[in-house]
């Protein structure tokens, strides 16, 4: 290591770029190996492993660089939003079990949209009230609103690594769906808040934010669906695989990325757009390509997503030891601890304030459908899963409180530093106890929520053209639409999908059965 | 388009990064579609298509930006050497037909190493002599040496897209092998020249350059082989696929990249290193992973390579219209034409000066082996294929003659501009006529060089464990070693590979036969 730094000193600009990349790639490889070896560990998961390795590497770098810096790559929120986030979200859409998402659509939207608003309100007003008690001054109203959205953005990656899609499908789809909608909502809300030029928040401000939010949400979704369908149509028309499977795969990858960038260019929410592009590409485009392309795209998207996630957690671990930010914040140790503690408390409060009421509301709405009741144990797991803060929080904090990765003044440094600490501690602590808690609350085998979720097998290209028992019974018409609105909509969609969409955009054609499933 | 530029004006730093990426990705998609539609065209290939699309896009951008700039991404030689070149070269090694490369090893090394030295000598001394005749002054001796290496670096991608590996395997392996060795040699030679601090070139300088070159060549190769074997061993030991195929694929991708970066960090030739990593990973590592990982890695590496190539050619097309560089060079139109013309002449001379003599030498050496005679028609095709200059030339020219993509003075601007022009014109003109020339010289069907190159089929994982008829006859001992050194070495290697390497690093095990092929 010392040798590397000696070389670094003697080289020009070229080596300055080469060293951090080399070290980072080497550490990424290490994470993969350690993650593999710890796969069957009861406590650890990949996120925690990456954070711990990041901390250790940070310490080593801090030591070899003579205590000047603990990280080799400057965190750049552009890097995060332009290169790391798109593959993660696209893959989430691409590999989503669409049926479960569709069935729990209303509940997910409640948690993901209303929940973020509730949580933002509580954290904003709570920090406004609590921060001055720890002699933390100097933040503007917009900063407090920013803090509210930053700490309302959950990171459910950790929990999803633990939850089993087949053992607890309801819980999985709720946590997963909420995670995506929450990411999108908090980023959209953050951007809406960033645009506010007022120093006072009143009723019209709230209406303006909600209006902006609805506009962004609907246009982003429409763009994502449009790009997904365009890709599917192009792949079907041209059938690139005739000449080259490589080109086919490249088109899918590039179009996925293009949809994100286009959305960002039009100032919409790239996250929502690319999520829906992913859903529609897996629903239609995936059926218009060769078998090799299917296997490859499935693995490529998953791999890029996994590398991006590991990259982020590694960084969070390294950043925790960033001495400069610690020094820049002028708060005493106890005041810092107070700010940190109040944020952790507000996060818990903000989450508890909507999980239980909204679960009750969701159960009330679903009372006639006879299924999908969220038990109290489920609610506790949903509360727990949403306590973890992750990369989106870090990226948003850097966006609002730093200029090119460096905070401008002590209050900003305090917020950035505390965000890092909250992300680190929540990931490690809540992450560590997720598996034990899950085993205590929902012991495997006794879980009777298990539905007909056939194991997704990549080697069966038309895996989802089989009918599922559940959706087959749901063909009822107007009476159903009133009684069980989501199920009825699903059933209507299936007919539409089968009769029109699939014939235009591709997908498994049904010869033997009339009702096809909106495949998982 | 106008709307985009209007938005660009009104946005902050974030949009400034988003716009070029969005436009570039969209143009990349367009290239893929057009490339697909023109697949069966007699003249065009993907490189030329990309260059033409680049030119057209450049014109549109020049028009919409009110004649200030024709390209949206600044060419950055770091971007090229750190992100675009590694996947291209790695893929070349990964998908190389190793048997053909091995059989023609000596000829390839003659062309790739001795050829570059001859060509560099001719272009350096020729431009030293000719440039002042077109009132082009102001270059240092080191600049002339730089020009010599820059214009000795061939781009064989265009020709390879036309040559058929099964129709003319000897030609293909010579052109392909020379292309790789040439890339590596010219970059290594360029770096050796860059280090020279003398204003005069004498015998000791030449010896020093050759010594440096040999050192870099051998250490880079050793590092590449080491990294390839390490990856294979790790994949075999850990068998990541047991838990997750994603991790397996990620390890292969990251280790490939790590080998390139590590080599650059140690100031070796990343190109050579990553090429050998590719060869050894496809020889051993590829057999230690699951079927899905094999299909995925094969396609992923090819896709990344293809996108990187298209990206580069697009840029070359856009850069051709860069008005600033044209204005900065103070030469008159006729003097510029003279400099351009003399470089094209020198490139031709430098290539002709070694292709014919070295072919004769190679034929003389191979006279006893009875096969692989390079006919005159082959020699003409090899000469032709090596006239095209490509991305490596551009990148080296930017490295020596610009600072952050901008030339410092008029002579430098002239060199950079002329390099762009040479690359553009040679790719388009020589590229266009490659197919017709090949058909004229070597009509399909009459080509009797066809060997037993079984079609590579990705769906047959152990495709290369079959014995080939050629290598089976080659088991002879010392008599062979003298008479046909390369074939005998190959045979010895096969025994070693089978008895030791495969059992340690993985690969198809032979139960039924004792001699295995060094698979294609």
mmCIF file of N, CA and C in Angstrom, chain A residues 4 7 11 13-15 17-19 21-22 25-26 28-29 32-33 35-37 39-40 46 78 82-83 238-240 242-243 245-247 249-251 253-255 257-258 261-262 264-265 267 292 295-296 298-300 302-303 306-307 458-459, chain B residues 4 7 11 13-15 17-19 21-22 25-26 28-29 32-33 35-37 39-40 46 78 82-83 238-240 242-243 245-247 249-251 253-255 257-258 261-262 264-265 267 292 295-296 298-300 302-303 306-307 458-459:
data_model
loop_
_atom_site.group_PDB
_atom_site.id
_atom_site.type_symbol
_atom_site.label_atom_id
_atom_site.label_comp_id
_atom_site.label_asym_id
_atom_site.label_seq_id
_atom_site.Cartn_x
_atom_site.Cartn_y
_atom_site.Cartn_z
ATOM 1 N N UNK A 4 2.112 2.010 -3.349
ATOM 2 C CA UNK A 4 1.130 2.642 -4.233
ATOM 3 C C UNK A 4 1.114 4.143 -4.028
ATOM 4 N N UNK A 7 4.131 5.731 -5.553
ATOM 5 C CA UNK A 7 3.964 5.887 -6.993
ATOM 6 C C UNK A 7 3.038 7.061 -7.285
ATOM 7 N N UNK A 11 3.679 10.365 -10.053
ATOM 8 C CA UNK A 11 3.049 10.308 -11.378
ATOM 9 C C UNK A 11 2.263 11.565 -11.703
ATOM 10 N N UNK A 13 -1.291 13.221 -13.864
ATOM 11 C CA UNK A 13 -2.738 13.144 -13.692
ATOM 12 C C UNK A 13 -3.254 11.741 -13.988
ATOM 13 N N UNK A 14 -2.635 11.078 -14.926
ATOM 14 C CA UNK A 14 -3.113 9.775 -15.352
ATOM 15 C C UNK A 14 -3.181 8.795 -14.177
ATOM 16 N N UNK A 15 -2.068 8.711 -13.416
ATOM 17 C CA UNK A 15 -2.030 7.767 -12.303
ATOM 18 C C UNK A 15 -3.032 8.152 -11.217
ATOM 19 N N UNK A 17 -5.934 9.072 -11.601
ATOM 20 C CA UNK A 17 -7.218 8.443 -11.898
ATOM 21 C C UNK A 17 -7.141 6.932 -11.757
ATOM 22 N N UNK A 18 -5.954 6.395 -12.068
ATOM 23 C CA UNK A 18 -5.807 4.940 -12.103
ATOM 24 C C UNK A 18 -5.836 4.347 -10.695
ATOM 25 N N UNK A 19 -5.144 4.987 -9.757
ATOM 26 C CA UNK A 19 -5.031 4.412 -8.409
ATOM 27 C C UNK A 19 -6.384 4.188 -7.739
ATOM 28 N N UNK A 21 -9.363 3.933 -8.936
ATOM 29 C CA UNK A 21 -10.181 2.929 -9.632
ATOM 30 C C UNK A 21 -9.649 1.532 -9.335
ATOM 31 N N UNK A 22 -8.325 1.366 -9.416
ATOM 32 C CA UNK A 22 -7.747 0.045 -9.168
ATOM 33 C C UNK A 22 -8.078 -0.429 -7.764
ATOM 34 N N UNK A 25 -11.844 -1.225 -7.439
ATOM 35 C CA UNK A 25 -12.243 -2.471 -8.114
ATOM 36 C C UNK A 25 -11.739 -3.676 -7.325
ATOM 37 N N UNK A 26 -10.509 -3.567 -6.800
ATOM 38 C CA UNK A 26 -9.968 -4.670 -6.008
ATOM 39 C C UNK A 26 -10.831 -4.905 -4.771
ATOM 40 N N UNK A 28 -13.975 -4.120 -4.428
ATOM 41 C CA UNK A 28 -15.246 -4.684 -4.890
ATOM 42 C C UNK A 28 -15.138 -6.198 -5.052
ATOM 43 N N UNK A 29 -14.028 -6.644 -5.661
ATOM 44 C CA UNK A 29 -13.809 -8.087 -5.821
ATOM 45 C C UNK A 29 -13.778 -8.770 -4.459
ATOM 46 N N UNK A 32 -17.166 -9.280 -3.080
ATOM 47 C CA UNK A 32 -17.873 -10.400 -3.707
ATOM 48 C C UNK A 32 -17.442 -11.711 -3.077
ATOM 49 N N UNK A 33 -16.124 -11.858 -2.879
ATOM 50 C CA UNK A 33 -15.620 -13.111 -2.310
ATOM 51 C C UNK A 33 -16.113 -13.274 -0.873
ATOM 52 N N UNK A 35 -18.686 -11.792 0.528
ATOM 53 C CA UNK A 35 -20.133 -11.979 0.481
ATOM 54 C C UNK A 35 -20.497 -13.430 0.190
ATOM 55 N N UNK A 36 -19.730 -14.052 -0.699
ATOM 56 C CA UNK A 36 -19.977 -15.455 -1.042
ATOM 57 C C UNK A 36 -19.711 -16.364 0.149
ATOM 58 N N UNK A 37 -18.582 -16.086 0.831
ATOM 59 C CA UNK A 37 -18.211 -16.948 1.950
ATOM 60 C C UNK A 37 -19.186 -16.812 3.116
ATOM 61 N N UNK A 39 -22.369 -16.183 2.797
ATOM 62 C CA UNK A 39 -23.737 -16.317 2.263
ATOM 63 C C UNK A 39 -24.682 -16.967 3.266
ATOM 64 N N UNK A 40 -24.196 -17.980 3.963
ATOM 65 C CA UNK A 40 -25.107 -18.699 4.844
ATOM 66 C C UNK A 40 -25.051 -18.214 6.297
ATOM 67 N N UNK A 46 -25.047 -8.848 2.351
ATOM 68 C CA UNK A 46 -24.056 -8.195 1.492
ATOM 69 C C UNK A 46 -23.856 -6.720 1.807
ATOM 70 N N UNK A 78 -23.636 13.318 -8.769
ATOM 71 C CA UNK A 78 -23.878 13.108 -10.208
ATOM 72 C C UNK A 78 -23.545 11.656 -10.573
ATOM 73 N N UNK A 82 -26.372 9.495 -12.034
ATOM 74 C CA UNK A 82 -26.231 9.228 -13.471
ATOM 75 C C UNK A 82 -25.806 7.793 -13.739
ATOM 76 N N UNK A 83 -24.962 7.216 -12.878
ATOM 77 C CA UNK A 83 -24.448 5.884 -13.196
ATOM 78 C C UNK A 83 -24.874 4.776 -12.241
ATOM 79 N N UNK A 238 -37.718 -5.137 -35.817
ATOM 80 C CA UNK A 238 -36.419 -5.327 -36.476
ATOM 81 C C UNK A 238 -35.885 -6.745 -36.283
ATOM 82 N N UNK A 239 -36.249 -7.366 -35.185
ATOM 83 C CA UNK A 239 -35.698 -8.662 -34.789
ATOM 84 C C UNK A 239 -34.182 -8.709 -35.016
ATOM 85 N N UNK A 240 -33.487 -7.883 -34.225
ATOM 86 C CA UNK A 240 -32.034 -7.765 -34.329
ATOM 87 C C UNK A 240 -31.324 -9.110 -34.241
ATOM 88 N N UNK A 242 -31.736 -11.753 -35.558
ATOM 89 C CA UNK A 242 -31.525 -12.412 -36.845
ATOM 90 C C UNK A 242 -30.060 -12.294 -37.269
ATOM 91 N N UNK A 243 -29.488 -11.090 -37.057
ATOM 92 C CA UNK A 243 -28.096 -10.889 -37.447
ATOM 93 C C UNK A 243 -27.140 -11.003 -36.265
ATOM 94 N N UNK A 245 -27.108 -11.253 -31.803
ATOM 95 C CA UNK A 245 -27.705 -11.154 -30.471
ATOM 96 C C UNK A 245 -27.076 -10.025 -29.674
ATOM 97 N N UNK A 246 -25.803 -9.735 -29.986
ATOM 98 C CA UNK A 246 -25.095 -8.661 -29.284
ATOM 99 C C UNK A 246 -25.851 -7.341 -29.430
ATOM 100 N N UNK A 247 -26.278 -7.073 -30.683
ATOM 101 C CA UNK A 247 -26.958 -5.810 -30.950
ATOM 102 C C UNK A 247 -28.270 -5.725 -30.178
ATOM 103 N N UNK A 249 -29.000 -7.147 -27.321
ATOM 104 C CA UNK A 249 -28.729 -6.884 -25.911
ATOM 105 C C UNK A 249 -28.327 -5.426 -25.727
ATOM 106 N N UNK A 250 -27.485 -4.937 -26.628
ATOM 107 C CA UNK A 250 -27.043 -3.542 -26.534
ATOM 108 C C UNK A 250 -28.232 -2.602 -26.634
ATOM 109 N N UNK A 251 -29.190 -2.903 -27.508
ATOM 110 C CA UNK A 251 -30.373 -2.047 -27.644
ATOM 111 C C UNK A 251 -31.146 -2.020 -26.333
ATOM 112 N N UNK A 253 -30.044 -2.585 -23.252
ATOM 113 C CA UNK A 253 -29.290 -1.853 -22.225
ATOM 114 C C UNK A 253 -29.330 -0.353 -22.501
ATOM 115 N N UNK A 254 -29.073 0.028 -23.744
ATOM 116 C CA UNK A 254 -29.005 1.453 -24.052
ATOM 117 C C UNK A 254 -30.367 2.133 -23.939
ATOM 118 N N UNK A 255 -31.435 1.441 -24.365
ATOM 119 C CA UNK A 255 -32.761 2.051 -24.274
ATOM 120 C C UNK A 255 -33.177 2.224 -22.811
ATOM 121 N N UNK A 257 -31.187 2.789 -20.344
ATOM 122 C CA UNK A 257 -30.444 3.935 -19.835
ATOM 123 C C UNK A 257 -30.983 5.229 -20.431
ATOM 124 N N UNK A 258 -31.329 5.167 -21.727
ATOM 125 C CA UNK A 258 -31.847 6.354 -22.403
ATOM 126 C C UNK A 258 -33.123 6.840 -21.735
ATOM 127 N N UNK A 261 -32.184 8.818 -18.686
ATOM 128 C CA UNK A 261 -31.548 10.098 -18.983
ATOM 129 C C UNK A 261 -32.536 11.077 -19.606
ATOM 130 N N UNK A 262 -33.396 10.556 -20.462
ATOM 131 C CA UNK A 262 -34.399 11.401 -21.109
ATOM 132 C C UNK A 262 -35.315 12.012 -20.059
ATOM 133 N N UNK A 264 -34.601 12.541 -16.909
ATOM 134 C CA UNK A 264 -33.849 13.548 -16.158
ATOM 135 C C UNK A 264 -33.712 14.825 -16.985
ATOM 136 N N UNK A 265 -33.503 14.653 -18.290
ATOM 137 C CA UNK A 265 -33.359 15.797 -19.186
ATOM 138 C C UNK A 265 -34.625 16.644 -19.192
ATOM 139 N N UNK A 267 -36.526 16.940 -16.811
ATOM 140 C CA UNK A 267 -36.749 17.288 -15.412
ATOM 141 C C UNK A 267 -37.878 16.505 -14.768
ATOM 142 N N UNK A 292 -30.625 -16.632 -25.872
ATOM 143 C CA UNK A 292 -29.358 -16.171 -25.303
ATOM 144 C C UNK A 292 -29.489 -14.756 -24.770
ATOM 145 N N UNK A 295 -31.323 -14.750 -21.365
ATOM 146 C CA UNK A 295 -30.457 -15.150 -20.249
ATOM 147 C C UNK A 295 -29.471 -14.034 -19.949
ATOM 148 N N UNK A 296 -28.880 -13.479 -21.017
ATOM 149 C CA UNK A 296 -27.862 -12.454 -20.802
ATOM 150 C C UNK A 296 -28.437 -11.203 -20.159
ATOM 151 N N UNK A 298 -31.110 -10.762 -18.423
ATOM 152 C CA UNK A 298 -31.536 -11.020 -17.047
ATOM 153 C C UNK A 298 -30.342 -10.929 -16.097
ATOM 154 N N UNK A 299 -29.231 -11.563 -16.487
ATOM 155 C CA UNK A 299 -28.063 -11.564 -15.611
ATOM 156 C C UNK A 299 -27.325 -10.236 -15.631
ATOM 157 N N UNK A 300 -27.265 -9.603 -16.808
ATOM 158 C CA UNK A 300 -26.527 -8.337 -16.899
ATOM 159 C C UNK A 300 -27.163 -7.276 -16.012
ATOM 160 N N UNK A 302 -29.084 -7.677 -13.438
ATOM 161 C CA UNK A 302 -28.897 -8.036 -12.036
ATOM 162 C C UNK A 302 -27.470 -7.755 -11.592
ATOM 163 N N UNK A 303 -26.499 -8.045 -12.485
ATOM 164 C CA UNK A 303 -25.101 -7.835 -12.109
ATOM 165 C C UNK A 303 -24.790 -6.354 -11.946
ATOM 166 N N UNK A 306 -26.232 -5.155 -8.787
ATOM 167 C CA UNK A 306 -25.523 -5.648 -7.613
ATOM 168 C C UNK A 306 -24.184 -4.930 -7.421
ATOM 169 N N UNK A 307 -23.465 -4.681 -8.518
ATOM 170 C CA UNK A 307 -22.192 -3.962 -8.398
ATOM 171 C C UNK A 307 -22.435 -2.535 -7.918
ATOM 172 N N UNK A 458 -35.200 -19.037 -15.225
ATOM 173 C CA UNK A 458 -34.758 -18.333 -16.417
ATOM 174 C C UNK A 458 -34.682 -19.233 -17.633
ATOM 175 N N UNK A 459 -34.504 -20.519 -17.402
ATOM 176 C CA UNK A 459 -34.315 -21.400 -18.549
ATOM 177 C C UNK A 459 -35.633 -21.797 -19.206
ATOM 178 N N UNK B 4 -33.758 21.309 -26.931
ATOM 179 C CA UNK B 4 -32.755 20.763 -26.034
ATOM 180 C C UNK B 4 -31.705 21.813 -25.692
ATOM 181 N N UNK B 7 -33.067 24.357 -23.342
ATOM 182 C CA UNK B 7 -33.067 23.853 -21.965
ATOM 183 C C UNK B 7 -31.652 23.902 -21.396
ATOM 184 N N UNK B 11 -30.338 25.554 -17.543
ATOM 185 C CA UNK B 11 -30.123 24.629 -16.427
ATOM 186 C C UNK B 11 -28.759 24.810 -15.754
ATOM 187 N N UNK B 13 -25.420 22.805 -13.534
ATOM 188 C CA UNK B 13 -24.367 21.853 -13.888
ATOM 189 C C UNK B 13 -24.933 20.475 -14.185
ATOM 190 N N UNK B 14 -25.977 20.113 -13.464
ATOM 191 C CA UNK B 14 -26.533 18.777 -13.596
ATOM 192 C C UNK B 14 -26.962 18.507 -15.041
ATOM 193 N N UNK B 15 -27.738 19.440 -15.606
ATOM 194 C CA UNK B 15 -28.215 19.253 -16.968
ATOM 195 C C UNK B 15 -27.068 19.236 -17.970
ATOM 196 N N UNK B 17 -24.377 17.773 -17.720
ATOM 197 C CA UNK B 17 -23.883 16.403 -17.864
ATOM 198 C C UNK B 17 -24.927 15.524 -18.524
ATOM 199 N N UNK B 18 -26.207 15.829 -18.256
ATOM 200 C CA UNK B 18 -27.281 14.960 -18.728
ATOM 201 C C UNK B 18 -27.458 15.068 -20.240
ATOM 202 N N UNK B 19 -27.409 16.280 -20.774
ATOM 203 C CA UNK B 19 -27.677 16.471 -22.208
ATOM 204 C C UNK B 19 -26.727 15.673 -23.098
ATOM 205 N N UNK B 21 -24.888 13.099 -22.532
ATOM 206 C CA UNK B 21 -25.047 11.654 -22.380
ATOM 207 C C UNK B 21 -26.317 11.196 -23.078
ATOM 208 N N UNK B 22 -27.415 11.927 -22.863
ATOM 209 C CA UNK B 22 -28.680 11.541 -23.486
ATOM 210 C C UNK B 22 -28.549 11.517 -25.003
ATOM 211 N N UNK B 25 -26.256 8.626 -26.139
ATOM 212 C CA UNK B 25 -26.888 7.303 -26.032
ATOM 213 C C UNK B 25 -27.947 7.133 -27.119
ATOM 214 N N UNK B 26 -28.698 8.205 -27.382
ATOM 215 C CA UNK B 26 -29.719 8.128 -28.429
ATOM 216 C C UNK B 26 -29.061 7.858 -29.787
ATOM 217 N N UNK B 28 -26.183 6.418 -30.271
ATOM 218 C CA UNK B 28 -25.683 5.030 -30.223
ATOM 219 C C UNK B 28 -26.794 4.053 -30.606
ATOM 220 N N UNK B 29 -27.996 4.273 -30.045
ATOM 221 C CA UNK B 29 -29.135 3.413 -30.388
ATOM 222 C C UNK B 29 -29.403 3.486 -31.882
ATOM 223 N N UNK B 32 -27.064 1.390 -33.826
ATOM 224 C CA UNK B 32 -27.370 -0.033 -33.759
ATOM 225 C C UNK B 32 -28.467 -0.394 -34.754
ATOM 226 N N UNK B 33 -29.502 0.457 -34.794
ATOM 227 C CA UNK B 33 -30.622 0.170 -35.701
ATOM 228 C C UNK B 33 -30.150 0.254 -37.153
ATOM 229 N N UNK B 35 -27.098 0.036 -38.292
ATOM 230 C CA UNK B 35 -26.164 -1.066 -38.525
ATOM 231 C C UNK B 35 -26.891 -2.362 -38.831
ATOM 232 N N UNK B 36 -27.991 -2.575 -38.108
ATOM 233 C CA UNK B 36 -28.790 -3.781 -38.336
ATOM 234 C C UNK B 36 -29.418 -3.772 -39.726
ATOM 235 N N UNK B 37 -29.953 -2.614 -40.103
ATOM 236 C CA UNK B 37 -30.642 -2.531 -41.398
ATOM 237 C C UNK B 37 -29.663 -2.666 -42.561
ATOM 238 N N UNK B 39 -26.958 -4.481 -42.486
ATOM 239 C CA UNK B 39 -26.122 -5.667 -42.239
ATOM 240 C C UNK B 39 -25.706 -6.363 -43.528
ATOM 241 N N UNK B 40 -26.639 -6.458 -44.471
ATOM 242 C CA UNK B 40 -26.314 -7.227 -45.671
ATOM 243 C C UNK B 40 -25.804 -6.351 -46.811
ATOM 244 N N UNK B 46 -20.166 -1.605 -39.806
ATOM 245 C CA UNK B 46 -20.599 -0.832 -38.636
ATOM 246 C C UNK B 46 -19.723 0.383 -38.358
ATOM 247 N N UNK B 78 -8.142 9.890 -21.372
ATOM 248 C CA UNK B 78 -8.313 9.071 -20.168
ATOM 249 C C UNK B 78 -9.562 8.202 -20.307
ATOM 250 N N UNK B 82 -9.133 4.387 -20.135
ATOM 251 C CA UNK B 82 -9.611 3.778 -18.896
ATOM 252 C C UNK B 82 -10.914 3.011 -19.104
ATOM 253 N N UNK B 83 -11.801 3.502 -19.993
ATOM 254 C CA UNK B 83 -13.105 2.861 -20.097
ATOM 255 C C UNK B 83 -13.396 2.195 -21.438
ATOM 256 N N UNK B 238 -13.953 -21.352 -5.152
ATOM 257 C CA UNK B 238 -15.126 -20.860 -4.420
ATOM 258 C C UNK B 238 -16.427 -21.364 -5.033
ATOM 259 N N UNK B 239 -16.415 -21.612 -6.330
ATOM 260 C CA UNK B 239 -17.624 -21.943 -7.073
ATOM 261 C C UNK B 239 -18.799 -21.070 -6.652
ATOM 262 N N UNK B 240 -18.650 -19.768 -6.988
ATOM 263 C CA UNK B 240 -19.662 -18.762 -6.646
ATOM 264 C C UNK B 240 -21.066 -19.150 -7.123
ATOM 265 N N UNK B 242 -22.684 -21.633 -6.926
ATOM 266 C CA UNK B 242 -23.454 -22.389 -5.942
ATOM 267 C C UNK B 242 -24.524 -21.504 -5.288
ATOM 268 N N UNK B 243 -24.126 -20.254 -4.958
ATOM 269 C CA UNK B 243 -25.076 -19.342 -4.332
ATOM 270 C C UNK B 243 -25.682 -18.368 -5.322
ATOM 271 N N UNK B 245 -25.228 -16.865 -9.516
ATOM 272 C CA UNK B 245 -24.528 -16.722 -10.789
ATOM 273 C C UNK B 245 -24.133 -15.267 -11.026
ATOM 274 N N UNK B 246 -24.909 -14.352 -10.458
ATOM 275 C CA UNK B 246 -24.626 -12.920 -10.615
ATOM 276 C C UNK B 246 -23.218 -12.618 -10.119
ATOM 277 N N UNK B 247 -22.902 -13.172 -8.936
ATOM 278 C CA UNK B 247 -21.605 -12.899 -8.319
ATOM 279 C C UNK B 247 -20.459 -13.428 -9.187
ATOM 280 N N UNK B 249 -20.451 -13.816 -12.452
ATOM 281 C CA UNK B 249 -20.275 -12.947 -13.619
ATOM 282 C C UNK B 249 -19.578 -11.661 -13.200
ATOM 283 N N UNK B 250 -20.015 -11.101 -12.062
ATOM 284 C CA UNK B 250 -19.409 -9.868 -11.578
ATOM 285 C C UNK B 250 -17.920 -10.070 -11.322
ATOM 286 N N UNK B 251 -17.554 -11.222 -10.754
ATOM 287 C CA UNK B 251 -16.135 -11.492 -10.499
ATOM 288 C C UNK B 251 -15.357 -11.513 -11.812
ATOM 289 N N UNK B 253 -16.073 -10.036 -14.700
ATOM 290 C CA UNK B 253 -16.001 -8.680 -15.276
ATOM 291 C C UNK B 253 -15.007 -7.825 -14.489
ATOM 292 N N UNK B 254 -15.134 -7.857 -13.150
ATOM 293 C CA UNK B 254 -14.278 -6.996 -12.339
ATOM 294 C C UNK B 254 -12.819 -7.422 -12.405
ATOM 295 N N UNK B 255 -12.551 -8.725 -12.414
ATOM 296 C CA UNK B 255 -11.161 -9.178 -12.475
ATOM 297 C C UNK B 255 -10.531 -8.817 -13.818
ATOM 298 N N UNK B 257 -11.251 -6.222 -15.605
ATOM 299 C CA UNK B 257 -10.957 -4.796 -15.542
ATOM 300 C C UNK B 257 -9.793 -4.524 -14.605
ATOM 301 N N UNK B 258 -9.798 -5.250 -13.482
ATOM 302 C CA UNK B 258 -8.712 -5.066 -12.511
ATOM 303 C C UNK B 258 -7.358 -5.352 -13.137
ATOM 304 N N UNK B 261 -6.287 -2.320 -15.094
ATOM 305 C CA UNK B 261 -5.944 -1.171 -14.266
ATOM 306 C C UNK B 261 -4.652 -1.419 -13.481
ATOM 307 N N UNK B 262 -4.499 -2.643 -12.994
ATOM 308 C CA UNK B 262 -3.299 -2.985 -12.231
ATOM 309 C C UNK B 262 -2.067 -2.812 -13.113
ATOM 310 N N UNK B 264 -1.782 -0.843 -15.725
ATOM 311 C CA UNK B 264 -1.546 0.585 -15.940
ATOM 312 C C UNK B 264 -0.915 1.212 -14.698
ATOM 313 N N UNK B 265 -1.392 0.751 -13.536
ATOM 314 C CA UNK B 265 -0.862 1.281 -12.278
ATOM 315 C C UNK B 265 0.625 0.994 -12.147
ATOM 316 N N UNK B 267 2.573 0.775 -14.510
ATOM 317 C CA UNK B 267 3.177 1.358 -15.695
ATOM 318 C C UNK B 267 3.581 0.331 -16.734
ATOM 319 N N UNK B 292 -25.349 -20.581 -17.454
ATOM 320 C CA UNK B 292 -25.890 -19.236 -17.625
ATOM 321 C C UNK B 292 -24.780 -18.199 -17.625
ATOM 322 N N UNK B 295 -22.934 -18.187 -21.026
ATOM 323 C CA UNK B 295 -23.671 -17.476 -22.070
ATOM 324 C C UNK B 295 -23.608 -15.967 -21.797
ATOM 325 N N UNK B 296 -23.839 -15.598 -20.528
ATOM 326 C CA UNK B 296 -23.885 -14.176 -20.206
ATOM 327 C C UNK B 296 -22.537 -13.506 -20.432
ATOM 328 N N UNK B 298 -20.016 -14.369 -22.258
ATOM 329 C CA UNK B 298 -19.680 -14.324 -23.681
ATOM 330 C C UNK B 298 -20.355 -13.129 -24.347
ATOM 331 N N UNK B 299 -21.647 -12.931 -24.061
ATOM 332 C CA UNK B 299 -22.386 -11.841 -24.688
ATOM 333 C C UNK B 299 -22.051 -10.487 -24.088
ATOM 334 N N UNK B 300 -21.839 -10.461 -22.769
ATOM 335 C CA UNK B 300 -21.562 -9.178 -22.119
ATOM 336 C C UNK B 300 -20.260 -8.589 -22.642
ATOM 337 N N UNK B 302 -18.755 -9.196 -25.444
ATOM 338 C CA UNK B 302 -18.929 -8.801 -26.841
ATOM 339 C C UNK B 302 -19.725 -7.509 -26.939
ATOM 340 N N UNK B 303 -20.749 -7.381 -26.096
ATOM 341 C CA UNK B 303 -21.584 -6.180 -26.154
ATOM 342 C C UNK B 303 -20.805 -4.946 -25.716
ATOM 343 N N UNK B 306 -18.481 -3.970 -28.404
ATOM 344 C CA UNK B 306 -19.163 -3.399 -29.563
ATOM 345 C C UNK B 306 -19.632 -1.967 -29.282
ATOM 346 N N UNK B 307 -20.167 -1.733 -28.076
ATOM 347 C CA UNK B 307 -20.608 -0.371 -27.743
ATOM 348 C C UNK B 307 -19.411 0.571 -27.705
ATOM 349 N N UNK B 458 -22.014 -21.377 -28.814
ATOM 350 C CA UNK B 458 -22.043 -21.055 -27.394
ATOM 351 C C UNK B 458 -22.866 -22.036 -26.582
ATOM 352 N N UNK B 459 -23.818 -22.668 -27.218
ATOM 353 C CA UNK B 459 -24.696 -23.531 -26.451
ATOM 354 C C UNK B 459 -24.084 -24.896 -26.178
#
